[in-house]
Amino acid sequence: MTRLIFLGPPGAGKGTQAQLLSKTCQVPHISTGDILRGAVAVQSELGKKAEFYMSAGELVPDDLILDLIRERLAESDAADGWLLDGFPRTIPQANFLETLLEEIKQPCDFVVNLEVPDEVLVARLLSRGREDDQEEVVKNRLVVYRDRTQPLIDFYRNRQKLVSVDGNQPMESVTNDLKALVQA
Ligand code: AMP
């Protein structure tokens, strides 16, 4: 049973690593970014509302995201574990998640903070070519990360949940560090 939260700036490799680890641990990789991009692609009500914020590199408002996470964690494939990628992204979201996980009796094992220097992040994001990876949007996503998401590092450190992993290594080395952590 593995329940992990992936924290870290955009471009740190959360999605890639969570995807790989989800196969090793056989638990679903739950990415709010992927769910939202899927909603935008099919132009659902959620997608239409989220698109505006995503294309500007802003966070989607909590009222669009909180029910979505509650419902996703209630699905049967998440009963035996999950890897959360991209959620929580703000202190209110972290408070919401803490209450929710207590309610459903699914405490997270720990929170992985993938550490990568800024200049590496910008280079990675600009080479990725996603729609929200244009230079101005990338810069804004980093600003939003510093303002809204970085405070979660202390939030989880205070709860003795934080584990930092050097994300500025070859992809396989990061994966090996993560596997060692979940198998420990
Ligand atoms: P990601 O793929 O995690 O980088 O997310 C892409 C975009 O989706 C972000 O820039 C936000 O606009 C939106 N998003 C993803 N997760 C969240 C979240 N937990 N809260 C608010 N917005 C989010």
Short mmCIF file of N, CA, C and O in Angstrom, two decimals, residues 49-134:
data_model
loop_
_atom_site.label_atom_id
_atom_site.label_comp_id
_atom_site.label_asym_id
_atom_site.label_seq_id
_atom_site.Cartn_x
_atom_site.Cartn_y
_atom_site.Cartn_z
N LYS A 49 -14.34 26.05 -17.88
CA LYS A 49 -13.99 27.01 -16.82
C LYS A 49 -12.49 26.98 -16.54
O LYS A 49 -11.88 28.01 -16.30
N ALA A 50 -11.89 25.79 -16.56
CA ALA A 50 -10.48 25.65 -16.17
C ALA A 50 -9.52 26.23 -17.21
O ALA A 50 -8.45 26.74 -16.88
N GLU A 51 -9.93 26.17 -18.47
CA GLU A 51 -9.04 26.53 -19.58
C GLU A 51 -8.46 27.94 -19.43
O GLU A 51 -7.28 28.18 -19.64
N PHE A 52 -9.32 28.86 -19.01
CA PHE A 52 -8.95 30.26 -18.87
C PHE A 52 -7.76 30.41 -17.90
O PHE A 52 -6.80 31.10 -18.19
N TYR A 53 -7.85 29.72 -16.79
CA TYR A 53 -6.79 29.83 -15.77
C TYR A 53 -5.53 29.10 -16.21
O TYR A 53 -4.41 29.59 -16.04
N MET A 54 -5.71 27.93 -16.77
CA MET A 54 -4.56 27.11 -17.15
C MET A 54 -3.72 27.79 -18.22
O MET A 54 -2.49 27.79 -18.16
N SER A 55 -4.39 28.40 -19.19
CA SER A 55 -3.62 29.01 -20.29
C SER A 55 -2.85 30.23 -19.81
O SER A 55 -1.89 30.65 -20.45
N ALA A 56 -3.24 30.79 -18.65
CA ALA A 56 -2.51 31.94 -18.11
C ALA A 56 -1.47 31.51 -17.07
O ALA A 56 -0.75 32.34 -16.53
N GLY A 57 -1.42 30.21 -16.78
CA GLY A 57 -0.48 29.73 -15.76
C GLY A 57 -0.96 30.01 -14.35
O GLY A 57 -0.18 29.96 -13.40
N GLU A 58 -2.25 30.30 -14.21
CA GLU A 58 -2.83 30.55 -12.88
C GLU A 58 -3.43 29.25 -12.34
O GLU A 58 -3.71 28.32 -13.11
N LEU A 59 -3.66 29.22 -11.05
CA LEU A 59 -4.33 28.05 -10.48
C LEU A 59 -5.82 28.12 -10.74
O LEU A 59 -6.42 29.21 -10.72
N VAL A 60 -6.40 26.98 -10.98
CA VAL A 60 -7.84 26.87 -11.12
C VAL A 60 -8.46 27.07 -9.72
O VAL A 60 -7.88 26.60 -8.73
N PRO A 61 -9.59 27.77 -9.62
CA PRO A 61 -10.16 28.01 -8.28
C PRO A 61 -10.50 26.71 -7.54
O PRO A 61 -10.86 25.72 -8.16
N ASP A 62 -10.40 26.78 -6.22
CA ASP A 62 -10.62 25.59 -5.39
C ASP A 62 -11.97 24.94 -5.62
O ASP A 62 -12.09 23.73 -5.55
N ASP A 63 -13.01 25.76 -5.88
CA ASP A 63 -14.34 25.14 -6.00
C ASP A 63 -14.42 24.21 -7.21
O ASP A 63 -15.30 23.36 -7.27
N LEU A 64 -13.49 24.34 -8.14
CA LEU A 64 -13.48 23.41 -9.29
C LEU A 64 -12.68 22.16 -8.99
O LEU A 64 -12.81 21.15 -9.68
N ILE A 65 -11.82 22.23 -7.99
CA ILE A 65 -10.82 21.17 -7.81
C ILE A 65 -11.14 20.26 -6.62
O ILE A 65 -10.84 19.08 -6.64
N LEU A 66 -11.77 20.79 -5.58
CA LEU A 66 -11.90 20.02 -4.35
C LEU A 66 -12.86 18.83 -4.51
O LEU A 66 -12.53 17.71 -4.10
N ASP A 67 -14.00 19.05 -5.15
CA ASP A 67 -14.93 17.94 -5.35
C ASP A 67 -14.32 16.88 -6.24
O ASP A 67 -14.54 15.68 -6.07
N LEU A 68 -13.57 17.38 -7.21
CA LEU A 68 -12.94 16.47 -8.17
C LEU A 68 -12.00 15.49 -7.44
O LEU A 68 -12.02 14.29 -7.71
N ILE A 69 -11.22 15.99 -6.51
CA ILE A 69 -10.30 15.13 -5.76
C ILE A 69 -11.07 14.20 -4.83
O ILE A 69 -10.77 13.01 -4.73
N ARG A 70 -12.09 14.73 -4.17
CA ARG A 70 -12.89 13.89 -3.28
C ARG A 70 -13.47 12.70 -4.06
O ARG A 70 -13.41 11.56 -3.62
N GLU A 71 -14.01 13.00 -5.25
CA GLU A 71 -14.63 11.95 -6.05
C GLU A 71 -13.58 10.96 -6.58
O GLU A 71 -13.80 9.76 -6.60
N ARG A 72 -12.44 11.51 -6.97
CA ARG A 72 -11.40 10.62 -7.54
C ARG A 72 -10.87 9.65 -6.47
O ARG A 72 -10.64 8.47 -6.76
N LEU A 73 -10.68 10.15 -5.26
CA LEU A 73 -10.15 9.27 -4.20
C LEU A 73 -11.20 8.25 -3.73
O LEU A 73 -10.86 7.26 -3.10
N ALA A 74 -12.46 8.50 -4.06
CA ALA A 74 -13.53 7.57 -3.67
C ALA A 74 -13.67 6.44 -4.69
O ALA A 74 -14.38 5.46 -4.45
N GLU A 75 -12.97 6.55 -5.82
CA GLU A 75 -13.08 5.48 -6.83
C GLU A 75 -12.37 4.23 -6.34
O GLU A 75 -11.41 4.30 -5.58
N SER A 76 -12.84 3.07 -6.83
CA SER A 76 -12.38 1.81 -6.24
C SER A 76 -10.88 1.58 -6.45
O SER A 76 -10.21 1.01 -5.58
N ASP A 77 -10.33 2.05 -7.56
CA ASP A 77 -8.90 1.78 -7.81
C ASP A 77 -7.99 2.53 -6.84
O ASP A 77 -6.80 2.22 -6.72
N ALA A 78 -8.55 3.51 -6.14
CA ALA A 78 -7.74 4.30 -5.21
C ALA A 78 -7.81 3.76 -3.77
O ALA A 78 -7.13 4.28 -2.88
N ALA A 79 -8.59 2.70 -3.59
CA ALA A 79 -8.79 2.18 -2.23
C ALA A 79 -7.50 1.65 -1.62
O ALA A 79 -7.28 1.72 -0.42
N ASP A 80 -6.63 1.10 -2.49
CA ASP A 80 -5.40 0.47 -1.99
C ASP A 80 -4.16 1.31 -2.20
O ASP A 80 -3.05 0.78 -2.22
N GLY A 81 -4.34 2.59 -2.41
CA GLY A 81 -3.17 3.47 -2.54
C GLY A 81 -3.30 4.41 -3.72
O GLY A 81 -4.19 4.23 -4.58
N TRP A 82 -2.44 5.40 -3.76
CA TRP A 82 -2.45 6.40 -4.83
C TRP A 82 -1.18 7.23 -4.76
O TRP A 82 -0.49 7.27 -3.73
N LEU A 83 -0.89 7.86 -5.89
CA LEU A 83 0.18 8.85 -5.94
C LEU A 83 -0.46 10.14 -6.42
O LEU A 83 -0.98 10.21 -7.53
N LEU A 84 -0.45 11.14 -5.58
CA LEU A 84 -1.06 12.42 -5.94
C LEU A 84 0.00 13.34 -6.54
O LEU A 84 1.05 13.55 -5.93
N ASP A 85 -0.30 13.87 -7.71
CA ASP A 85 0.66 14.73 -8.43
C ASP A 85 -0.06 16.02 -8.82
O ASP A 85 -1.01 15.99 -9.59
N GLY A 86 0.36 17.13 -8.24
CA GLY A 86 -0.26 18.41 -8.60
C GLY A 86 -1.36 18.83 -7.64
O GLY A 86 -1.97 19.88 -7.82
N PHE A 87 -1.62 18.03 -6.65
CA PHE A 87 -2.59 18.35 -5.60
C PHE A 87 -2.05 17.83 -4.29
O PHE A 87 -1.63 16.67 -4.24
N PRO A 88 -2.03 18.60 -3.22
CA PRO A 88 -2.53 19.98 -3.11
C PRO A 88 -1.50 20.98 -3.62
O PRO A 88 -0.32 20.70 -3.69
N ARG A 89 -1.99 22.17 -3.97
CA ARG A 89 -1.14 23.22 -4.49
C ARG A 89 -1.22 24.49 -3.66
O ARG A 89 -0.50 25.45 -3.92
N THR A 90 -2.11 24.51 -2.67
CA THR A 90 -2.26 25.70 -1.81
C THR A 90 -2.50 25.20 -0.38
O THR A 90 -2.89 24.03 -0.18
N ILE A 91 -2.29 26.09 0.58
CA ILE A 91 -2.56 25.71 1.97
C ILE A 91 -4.03 25.31 2.17
O ILE A 91 -4.29 24.27 2.79
N PRO A 92 -5.00 26.07 1.64
CA PRO A 92 -6.39 25.61 1.80
C PRO A 92 -6.62 24.21 1.21
O PRO A 92 -7.32 23.39 1.80
N GLN A 93 -6.00 23.93 0.07
CA GLN A 93 -6.15 22.58 -0.51
C GLN A 93 -5.51 21.54 0.41
O GLN A 93 -6.04 20.43 0.57
N ALA A 94 -4.37 21.88 1.02
CA ALA A 94 -3.70 20.92 1.92
C ALA A 94 -4.55 20.67 3.17
O ALA A 94 -4.64 19.54 3.64
N ASN A 95 -5.19 21.73 3.67
CA ASN A 95 -6.08 21.55 4.83
C ASN A 95 -7.27 20.68 4.47
O ASN A 95 -7.67 19.79 5.23
N PHE A 96 -7.83 20.94 3.29
CA PHE A 96 -8.95 20.14 2.81
C PHE A 96 -8.54 18.67 2.71
O PHE A 96 -9.25 17.77 3.16
N LEU A 97 -7.37 18.44 2.12
CA LEU A 97 -6.92 17.06 1.91
C LEU A 97 -6.67 16.36 3.24
O LEU A 97 -7.02 15.19 3.41
N GLU A 98 -6.10 17.09 4.17
CA GLU A 98 -5.82 16.49 5.48
C GLU A 98 -7.12 16.00 6.13
O GLU A 98 -7.19 14.88 6.64
N THR A 99 -8.14 16.84 6.09
CA THR A 99 -9.44 16.45 6.65
C THR A 99 -10.04 15.28 5.90
O THR A 99 -10.53 14.32 6.49
N LEU A 100 -9.97 15.36 4.56
CA LEU A 100 -10.54 14.29 3.73
C LEU A 100 -9.84 12.95 4.03
O LEU A 100 -10.50 11.92 4.20
N LEU A 101 -8.52 12.96 4.11
CA LEU A 101 -7.79 11.70 4.32
C LEU A 101 -8.08 11.12 5.70
O LEU A 101 -8.13 9.90 5.87
N GLU A 102 -8.32 12.00 6.67
CA GLU A 102 -8.73 11.51 8.00
C GLU A 102 -10.10 10.85 7.91
O GLU A 102 -10.33 9.76 8.43
N GLU A 103 -11.01 11.53 7.20
CA GLU A 103 -12.39 11.02 7.03
C GLU A 103 -12.39 9.64 6.39
O GLU A 103 -13.11 8.75 6.82
N ILE A 104 -11.60 9.48 5.33
CA ILE A 104 -11.63 8.21 4.59
C ILE A 104 -10.58 7.23 5.13
O ILE A 104 -10.37 6.17 4.55
N LYS A 105 -9.93 7.63 6.20
CA LYS A 105 -8.93 6.77 6.87
C LYS A 105 -7.85 6.29 5.92
O LYS A 105 -7.53 5.10 5.84
N GLN A 106 -7.31 7.25 5.16
CA GLN A 106 -6.24 6.93 4.23
C GLN A 106 -5.08 7.90 4.42
O GLN A 106 -4.83 8.74 3.55
N PRO A 107 -4.35 7.78 5.52
CA PRO A 107 -3.26 8.73 5.74
C PRO A 107 -2.17 8.58 4.68
O PRO A 107 -1.90 7.47 4.22
N CYS A 108 -1.57 9.69 4.26
CA CYS A 108 -0.49 9.57 3.28
C CYS A 108 0.78 9.14 4.02
O CYS A 108 0.98 9.47 5.18
N ASP A 109 1.61 8.35 3.32
CA ASP A 109 2.86 7.85 3.92
C ASP A 109 3.83 9.01 4.10
O ASP A 109 4.34 9.25 5.17
N PHE A 110 4.11 9.69 2.99
CA PHE A 110 4.93 10.89 3.07
C PHE A 110 4.76 11.74 1.82
O PHE A 110 4.07 11.34 0.88
N VAL A 111 5.38 12.90 1.89
CA VAL A 111 5.27 13.87 0.81
C VAL A 111 6.66 14.03 0.20
O VAL A 111 7.62 14.32 0.90
N VAL A 112 6.76 13.76 -1.10
CA VAL A 112 8.05 13.85 -1.78
C VAL A 112 8.23 15.25 -2.34
O VAL A 112 7.42 15.71 -3.15
N ASN A 113 9.26 15.91 -1.88
CA ASN A 113 9.58 17.23 -2.44
C ASN A 113 10.71 17.06 -3.44
O ASN A 113 11.85 16.81 -3.07
N LEU A 114 10.39 17.21 -4.72
CA LEU A 114 11.42 17.07 -5.77
C LEU A 114 12.11 18.42 -5.94
O LEU A 114 11.49 19.39 -6.37
N GLU A 115 13.38 18.45 -5.63
CA GLU A 115 14.13 19.71 -5.65
C GLU A 115 14.92 19.86 -6.94
O GLU A 115 15.73 18.99 -7.28
N VAL A 116 14.68 20.97 -7.64
CA VAL A 116 15.38 21.27 -8.89
C VAL A 116 15.64 22.78 -8.96
O VAL A 116 14.74 23.56 -8.68
N PRO A 117 16.87 23.19 -9.29
CA PRO A 117 17.16 24.64 -9.37
C PRO A 117 16.32 25.33 -10.45
O PRO A 117 16.00 24.71 -11.48
N ASP A 118 16.02 26.61 -10.21
CA ASP A 118 15.17 27.39 -11.12
C ASP A 118 15.60 27.35 -12.58
O ASP A 118 14.77 27.18 -13.47
N GLU A 119 16.91 27.56 -12.83
CA GLU A 119 17.34 27.66 -14.23
C GLU A 119 17.11 26.34 -14.96
O GLU A 119 16.78 26.33 -16.15
N VAL A 120 17.22 25.23 -14.25
CA VAL A 120 16.96 23.93 -14.87
C VAL A 120 15.47 23.79 -15.18
O VAL A 120 15.07 23.29 -16.24
N LEU A 121 14.63 24.28 -14.26
CA LEU A 121 13.18 24.20 -14.45
C LEU A 121 12.74 24.94 -15.71
O LEU A 121 11.99 24.41 -16.53
N VAL A 122 13.24 26.18 -15.84
CA VAL A 122 12.81 27.00 -16.99
C VAL A 122 13.23 26.31 -18.28
O VAL A 122 12.43 26.17 -19.22
N ALA A 123 14.48 25.82 -18.33
CA ALA A 123 14.96 25.14 -19.54
C ALA A 123 14.11 23.91 -19.84
O ALA A 123 13.70 23.69 -20.99
N ARG A 124 13.80 23.14 -18.82
CA ARG A 124 12.98 21.93 -19.04
C ARG A 124 11.59 22.28 -19.54
O ARG A 124 11.07 21.66 -20.47
N LEU A 125 10.98 23.29 -18.91
CA LEU A 125 9.60 23.63 -19.28
C LEU A 125 9.53 24.16 -20.71
O LEU A 125 8.62 23.82 -21.46
N LEU A 126 10.52 24.97 -21.08
CA LEU A 126 10.49 25.55 -22.42
C LEU A 126 10.73 24.49 -23.49
O LEU A 126 10.27 24.64 -24.61
N SER A 127 11.40 23.41 -23.12
CA SER A 127 11.66 22.38 -24.13
C SER A 127 10.53 21.37 -24.22
O SER A 127 10.51 20.52 -25.10
N ARG A 128 9.55 21.49 -23.32
CA ARG A 128 8.51 20.46 -23.24
C ARG A 128 7.42 20.68 -24.28
O ARG A 128 6.80 19.73 -24.76
N GLY A 129 7.17 21.95 -24.60
CA GLY A 129 6.25 22.25 -25.69
C GLY A 129 4.79 22.05 -25.39
O GLY A 129 3.97 21.91 -26.31
N ARG A 130 4.40 22.03 -24.12
CA ARG A 130 2.98 21.94 -23.80
C ARG A 130 2.37 23.31 -24.02
O ARG A 130 3.06 24.31 -24.01
N GLU A 131 1.04 23.34 -24.17
CA GLU A 131 0.39 24.61 -24.51
C GLU A 131 0.65 25.70 -23.47
O GLU A 131 0.81 26.88 -23.81
N ASP A 132 0.72 25.30 -22.18
CA ASP A 132 0.97 26.30 -21.14
C ASP A 132 2.46 26.42 -20.82
O ASP A 132 2.84 26.86 -19.76
N ASP A 133 3.31 26.01 -21.76
CA ASP A 133 4.75 26.09 -21.56
C ASP A 133 5.41 27.20 -22.38
O ASP A 133 6.60 27.12 -22.68
N GLN A 134 4.67 28.23 -22.78
CA GLN A 134 5.33 29.38 -23.42
C GLN A 134 6.00 30.23 -22.35
O GLN A 134 5.58 30.21 -21.20
#
